[in-house]
Amino acid sequence: MNLQELYPSQPQFYYFAGLAYNQLSQFKKAKDALESGIDFVIDDKALEINFNIQLGEAWAGLGDQKKKEAYFLKADALMKQKK
């Protein structure tokens, strides 16, 4: 049993799993983990920004430049709102 099964609504576990998969160049697993966890992010702009950045990285690794750009633009817009 993994942490995501024990704490399914804790977005940090999905984020760190996605981050690790990206660093291991396992981009499909990264995308899946990040997409599963982003819906659990509530009232945490910094974590939402990081999810979008990592999703952009995963899509870049998968070769989808349009989705990569979309996630990076969303992260950029969230950063501007945060200020």
Tab-separated table of C-alpha atoms in Angstrom:
chain	number	residue	atom	x	y	z
A	1	MET	CA	0.000	0.000	0.000
A	2	ASN	CA	1.425	3.404	-0.963
A	3	LEU	CA	0.892	6.833	0.594
A	4	GLN	CA	-1.614	7.831	-2.087
A	5	GLU	CA	-3.783	4.881	-1.083
A	6	LEU	CA	-3.512	5.742	2.625
A	7	TYR	CA	-4.094	9.490	2.142
A	8	PRO	CA	-5.948	9.841	-1.171
A	9	SER	CA	-6.888	13.500	-0.704
A	10	GLN	CA	-3.422	14.790	0.238
A	11	PRO	CA	-2.128	16.581	-2.870
A	12	GLN	CA	1.459	16.804	-1.599
A	13	PHE	CA	1.953	13.054	-2.076
A	14	TYR	CA	0.813	13.269	-5.702
A	15	TYR	CA	3.045	16.303	-6.267
A	16	PHE	CA	6.176	14.663	-4.880
A	17	ALA	CA	5.438	11.428	-6.764
A	18	GLY	CA	5.074	13.430	-9.999
A	19	LEU	CA	8.236	15.394	-9.286
A	20	ALA	CA	10.183	12.174	-8.670
A	21	TYR	CA	8.835	10.516	-11.816
A	22	ASN	CA	9.815	13.584	-13.860
A	23	GLN	CA	13.328	13.448	-12.428
A	24	LEU	CA	13.502	9.770	-13.378
A	25	SER	CA	12.270	10.594	-16.915
A	26	GLN	CA	9.129	8.527	-16.319
A	27	PHE	CA	6.930	11.231	-17.795
A	28	LYS	CA	3.728	9.203	-18.264
A	29	LYS	CA	3.752	8.183	-14.584
A	30	ALA	CA	4.513	11.803	-13.632
A	31	LYS	CA	1.591	13.102	-15.703
A	32	ASP	CA	-0.780	10.508	-14.244
A	33	ALA	CA	0.209	11.242	-10.629
A	34	LEU	CA	0.043	15.011	-11.089
A	35	GLU	CA	-3.294	14.936	-12.912
A	36	SER	CA	-4.734	12.732	-10.162
A	37	GLY	CA	-3.584	15.043	-7.379
A	38	ILE	CA	-4.162	18.542	-8.735
A	39	ASP	CA	-7.904	18.364	-8.015
A	40	PHE	CA	-7.137	18.034	-4.303
A	41	VAL	CA	-5.265	21.355	-4.168
A	42	ILE	CA	-7.395	23.849	-2.246
A	43	ASP	CA	-6.293	27.334	-1.187
A	44	ASP	CA	-2.599	26.673	-1.819
A	45	LYS	CA	-1.433	28.800	-4.755
A	46	ALA	CA	2.219	27.806	-4.384
A	47	LEU	CA	1.390	24.102	-4.605
A	48	GLU	CA	-0.960	24.714	-7.546
A	49	ILE	CA	1.821	26.603	-9.341
A	50	ASN	CA	4.245	23.733	-8.702
A	51	PHE	CA	1.733	21.162	-9.981
A	52	ASN	CA	1.344	23.127	-13.210
A	53	ILE	CA	5.099	23.487	-13.658
A	54	GLN	CA	5.630	19.753	-13.172
A	55	LEU	CA	2.747	18.945	-15.523
A	56	GLY	CA	4.450	21.169	-18.089
A	57	GLU	CA	7.684	19.269	-17.560
A	58	ALA	CA	5.905	15.923	-17.935
A	59	TRP	CA	4.228	16.975	-21.181
A	60	ALA	CA	7.553	18.326	-22.457
A	61	GLY	CA	9.070	14.923	-21.760
A	62	LEU	CA	6.185	13.273	-23.611
A	63	GLY	CA	6.791	15.556	-26.597
A	64	ASP	CA	3.557	17.577	-26.441
A	65	GLN	CA	4.688	21.187	-26.762
A	66	LYS	CA	1.154	22.630	-26.780
A	67	LYS	CA	0.213	21.049	-23.451
A	68	LYS	CA	3.627	21.928	-22.015
A	69	GLU	CA	3.091	25.569	-22.947
A	70	ALA	CA	-0.474	25.578	-21.606
A	71	TYR	CA	0.641	24.379	-18.162
A	72	PHE	CA	3.564	26.811	-18.029
A	73	LEU	CA	1.252	29.691	-18.980
A	74	LYS	CA	-1.199	28.650	-16.269
A	75	ALA	CA	1.631	28.549	-13.701
A	76	ASP	CA	2.763	32.000	-14.858
A	77	ALA	CA	-0.761	33.412	-14.528
A	78	LEU	CA	-1.074	31.967	-11.004
A	79	MET	CA	2.275	33.506	-10.050
A	80	LYS	CA	1.061	36.896	-11.215
A	81	GLN	CA	-2.157	36.527	-9.167
A	82	LYS	CA	-0.132	35.594	-6.099
A	83	LYS	CA	1.715	38.926	-6.044
